[in-house]
Amino acid sequence: MDSNTAIEGSAPLEIRFTDESKGHITAWEWDFGNATAVERDPFHLFTVVGVHKVSLRVANTMTEFACESTDSVLTVSITEMELEAPNTFTPNGDGANDEFRIYYKSVKNFSMVIFNRWGRKVYESTDPAEGWDGTIANGMADPGVYFYVIEAEGYNRNEKKKLQGPIHLIRGKN
């Protein structure tokens, strides 16, 4: 990677780094801004929101004239927590909008509960990547208004968000 490479993502973001230095290298020191690694091709997990400048210091300590070089490898930008919920979904099997899914970035802990209009829990998840497919107990849920409560925690200190509101389940005529 050239030194102008930049990556933006949401936490947790795991990146595998590969040393492409030429010559006989005997020592590596990767600096990730908040941690270091001394192996040649390390993995690093970015969880802190902000900009991280990654650099690599390599050395050849096996010769009489030991030498070393430091190079900026890339910049990693971790975004703050984002959380948004739609107000409608159409679980009709057409491949579009078939699940009630949350848009999210940099979510560390997550809880979503969906209730029917009588307050009965019909769906629950702790994975923001999972969506409700409009079923209840392996059967199709009736069309209508449901209510969601979502609580999430981000990677920044005291970064919490709670969303709640109606979700409209719409089924077309078959």
GROMACS .gro file of C-alpha atoms in nm:
model
  174
    1MET     CA    1   0.000   0.000   0.000
    2ASP     CA    2   0.125   0.346  -0.067
    3SER     CA    3   0.139   0.600   0.217
    4ASN     CA    4  -0.166   0.787   0.085
    5THR     CA    5  -0.398   0.490   0.134
    6ALA     CA    6  -0.695   0.559   0.360
    7ILE     CA    7  -0.960   0.323   0.490
    8GLU     CA    8  -1.284   0.430   0.654
    9GLY     CA    9  -1.504   0.191   0.842
   10SER     CA   10  -1.715   0.115   1.139
   11ALA     CA   11  -1.591  -0.051   1.456
   12PRO     CA   12  -1.494  -0.320   1.508
   13LEU     CA   13  -1.276  -0.317   1.197
   14GLU     CA   14  -1.016  -0.592   1.166
   15ILE     CA   15  -0.736  -0.545   0.913
   16ARG     CA   16  -0.458  -0.783   0.818
   17PHE     CA   17  -0.135  -0.597   0.741
   18THR     CA   18   0.129  -0.737   0.507
   19ASP     CA   19   0.491  -0.622   0.495
   20GLU     CA   20   0.606  -0.578   0.137
   21SER     CA   21   0.956  -0.453   0.222
   22LYS     CA   22   1.242  -0.567   0.001
   23GLY     CA   23   1.570  -0.709   0.130
   24HIS     CA   24   1.662  -0.914   0.434
   25ILE     CA   25   1.433  -0.794   0.714
   26THR     CA   26   1.487  -0.936   1.064
   27ALA     CA   27   1.262  -0.715   1.279
   28TRP     CA   28   0.923  -0.547   1.239
   29GLU     CA   29   0.739  -0.293   1.453
   30TRP     CA   30   0.391  -0.192   1.347
   31ASP     CA   31   0.247   0.117   1.521
   32PHE     CA   32  -0.133   0.138   1.510
   33GLY     CA   33  -0.159   0.456   1.718
   34ASN     CA   34  -0.291   0.285   2.031
   35ALA     CA   35  -0.103  -0.047   2.007
   36THR     CA   36   0.200  -0.207   1.844
   37ALA     CA   37   0.285  -0.546   1.695
   38VAL     CA   38   0.622  -0.705   1.618
   39GLU     CA   39   0.524  -0.983   1.378
   40ARG     CA   40   0.567  -0.954   1.001
   41ASP     CA   41   0.199  -0.970   0.893
   42PRO     CA   42  -0.024  -0.889   1.193
   43PHE     CA   43  -0.399  -0.853   1.232
   44HIS     CA   44  -0.523  -0.546   1.419
   45LEU     CA   45  -0.872  -0.475   1.549
   46PHE     CA   46  -0.967  -0.105   1.543
   47THR     CA   47  -1.238  -0.018   1.797
   48VAL     CA   48  -1.155   0.340   1.895
   49VAL     CA   49  -1.347   0.606   1.701
   50GLY     CA   50  -1.118   0.853   1.524
   51VAL     CA   51  -0.825   0.864   1.284
   52HIS     CA   52  -0.538   0.618   1.329
   53LYS     CA   53  -0.211   0.662   1.139
   54VAL     CA   54  -0.042   0.326   1.090
   55SER     CA   55   0.333   0.303   1.037
   56LEU     CA   56   0.585   0.022   0.999
   57ARG     CA   57   0.947   0.021   1.115
   58VAL     CA   58   1.163  -0.255   0.968
   59ALA     CA   59   1.523  -0.340   1.046
   60ASN     CA   60   1.803  -0.570   0.942
   61THR     CA   61   2.003  -0.643   1.256
   62MET     CA   62   2.200  -0.938   1.116
   63THR     CA   63   2.475  -0.741   0.941
   64GLU     CA   64   2.768  -0.542   1.075
   65PHE     CA   65   2.596  -0.227   0.948
   66ALA     CA   66   2.248  -0.262   1.092
   67CYS     CA   67   1.990  -0.051   0.913
   68GLU     CA   68   1.626   0.041   0.963
   69SER     CA   69   1.349   0.225   0.786
   70THR     CA   70   1.014   0.367   0.895
   71ASP     CA   71   0.726   0.428   0.656
   72SER     CA   72   0.370   0.551   0.694
   73VAL     CA   73   0.150   0.269   0.569
   74LEU     CA   74  -0.205   0.404   0.578
   75THR     CA   75  -0.467   0.601   0.766
   76VAL     CA   76  -0.765   0.423   0.923
   77SER     CA   77  -1.070   0.629   1.012
   78ILE     CA   78  -1.329   0.470   1.244
   79THR     CA   79  -1.671   0.634   1.235
   80GLU     CA   80  -1.893   0.716   1.530
   81MET     CA   81  -2.198   0.507   1.608
   82GLU     CA   82  -2.493   0.549   1.372
   83LEU     CA   83  -2.831   0.385   1.412
   84GLU     CA   84  -3.143   0.427   1.200
   85ALA     CA   85  -3.462   0.224   1.166
   86PRO     CA   86  -3.709   0.219   0.877
   87ASN     CA   87  -4.081   0.261   0.941
   88THR     CA   88  -4.209   0.008   0.686
   89PHE     CA   89  -4.115  -0.329   0.540
   90THR     CA   90  -4.281  -0.567   0.295
   91PRO     CA   91  -4.197  -0.935   0.364
   92ASN     CA   92  -4.339  -1.076   0.042
   93GLY     CA   93  -4.040  -1.276  -0.083
   94ASP     CA   94  -3.950  -1.048  -0.374
   95GLY     CA   95  -3.599  -0.986  -0.237
   96ALA     CA   96  -3.658  -0.615  -0.171
   97ASN     CA   97  -3.733  -0.483   0.177
   98ASP     CA   98  -3.829  -0.834   0.298
   99GLU     CA   99  -3.687  -0.781   0.648
  100PHE     CA  100  -3.705  -0.507   0.908
  101ARG     CA  101  -3.333  -0.423   0.916
  102ILE     CA  102  -3.144  -0.156   1.105
  103TYR     CA  103  -2.883   0.068   0.942
  104TYR     CA  104  -2.587   0.078   1.182
  105LYS     CA  105  -2.220   0.165   1.218
  106SER     CA  106  -1.979   0.112   1.508
  107VAL     CA  107  -2.225  -0.068   1.736
  108LYS     CA  108  -2.067  -0.258   2.025
  109ASN     CA  109  -2.377  -0.385   2.209
  110PHE     CA  110  -2.725  -0.411   2.063
  111SER     CA  111  -3.074  -0.514   2.166
  112MET     CA  112  -3.392  -0.504   1.956
  113VAL     CA  113  -3.738  -0.614   2.063
  114ILE     CA  114  -4.051  -0.598   1.845
  115PHE     CA  115  -4.400  -0.605   1.995
  116ASN     CA  116  -4.743  -0.650   1.840
  117ARG     CA  117  -5.021  -0.397   1.902
  118TRP     CA  118  -5.121  -0.578   2.224
  119GLY     CA  119  -4.769  -0.554   2.369
  120ARG     CA  120  -4.675  -0.918   2.310
  121LYS     CA  121  -4.308  -0.972   2.217
  122VAL     CA  122  -4.291  -1.118   1.865
  123TYR     CA  123  -3.919  -1.086   1.787
  124GLU     CA  124  -3.593  -1.026   1.973
  125SER     CA  125  -3.229  -0.996   1.862
  126THR     CA  126  -2.889  -0.892   1.995
  127ASP     CA  127  -2.727  -0.885   1.648
  128PRO     CA  128  -2.771  -0.563   1.448
  129ALA     CA  129  -2.699  -0.756   1.127
  130GLU     CA  130  -3.009  -0.971   1.176
  131GLY     CA  131  -3.351  -0.853   1.064
  132TRP     CA  132  -3.707  -0.956   1.142
  133ASP     CA  133  -3.858  -1.147   0.849
  134GLY     CA  134  -4.221  -1.083   0.945
  135THR     CA  135  -4.286  -1.422   1.098
  136ILE     CA  136  -4.417  -1.515   1.443
  137ALA     CA  137  -4.370  -1.871   1.570
  138ASN     CA  138  -4.287  -1.995   1.217
  139GLY     CA  139  -4.604  -1.844   1.068
  140MET     CA  140  -4.658  -1.523   0.875
  141ALA     CA  141  -4.734  -1.225   1.097
  142ASP     CA  142  -5.051  -1.032   1.019
  143PRO     CA  143  -5.007  -0.707   0.830
  144GLY     CA  144  -5.036  -0.401   1.049
  145VAL     CA  145  -4.848  -0.182   1.293
  146TYR     CA  146  -4.586  -0.326   1.528
  147PHE     CA  147  -4.364  -0.141   1.775
  148TYR     CA  148  -3.985  -0.166   1.810
  149VAL     CA  149  -3.750  -0.076   2.095
  150ILE     CA  150  -3.379  -0.067   2.010
  151GLU     CA  151  -3.096   0.005   2.251
  152ALA     CA  152  -2.737   0.028   2.131
  153GLU     CA  153  -2.399   0.114   2.272
  154GLY     CA  154  -2.110   0.244   2.063
  155TYR     CA  155  -1.734   0.227   2.113
  156ASN     CA  156  -1.700   0.580   2.256
  157ARG     CA  157  -1.734   0.622   2.632
  158ASN     CA  158  -2.100   0.670   2.733
  159GLU     CA  159  -2.214   0.648   2.370
  160LYS     CA  160  -2.566   0.506   2.392
  161LYS     CA  161  -2.872   0.542   2.177
  162LYS     CA  162  -3.232   0.430   2.213
  163LEU     CA  163  -3.477   0.418   1.924
  164GLN     CA  164  -3.842   0.328   1.948
  165GLY     CA  165  -4.138   0.366   1.722
  166PRO     CA  166  -4.391   0.203   1.495
  167ILE     CA  167  -4.304  -0.037   1.215
  168HIS     CA  168  -4.560  -0.103   0.944
  169LEU     CA  169  -4.567  -0.458   0.809
  170ILE     CA  170  -4.727  -0.446   0.462
  171ARG     CA  171  -4.821  -0.756   0.266
  172GLY     CA  172  -4.943  -0.734  -0.092
  173LYS     CA  173  -5.226  -0.940  -0.233
  174ASN     CA  174  -5.109  -1.266  -0.389
   0.00000   0.00000   0.00000
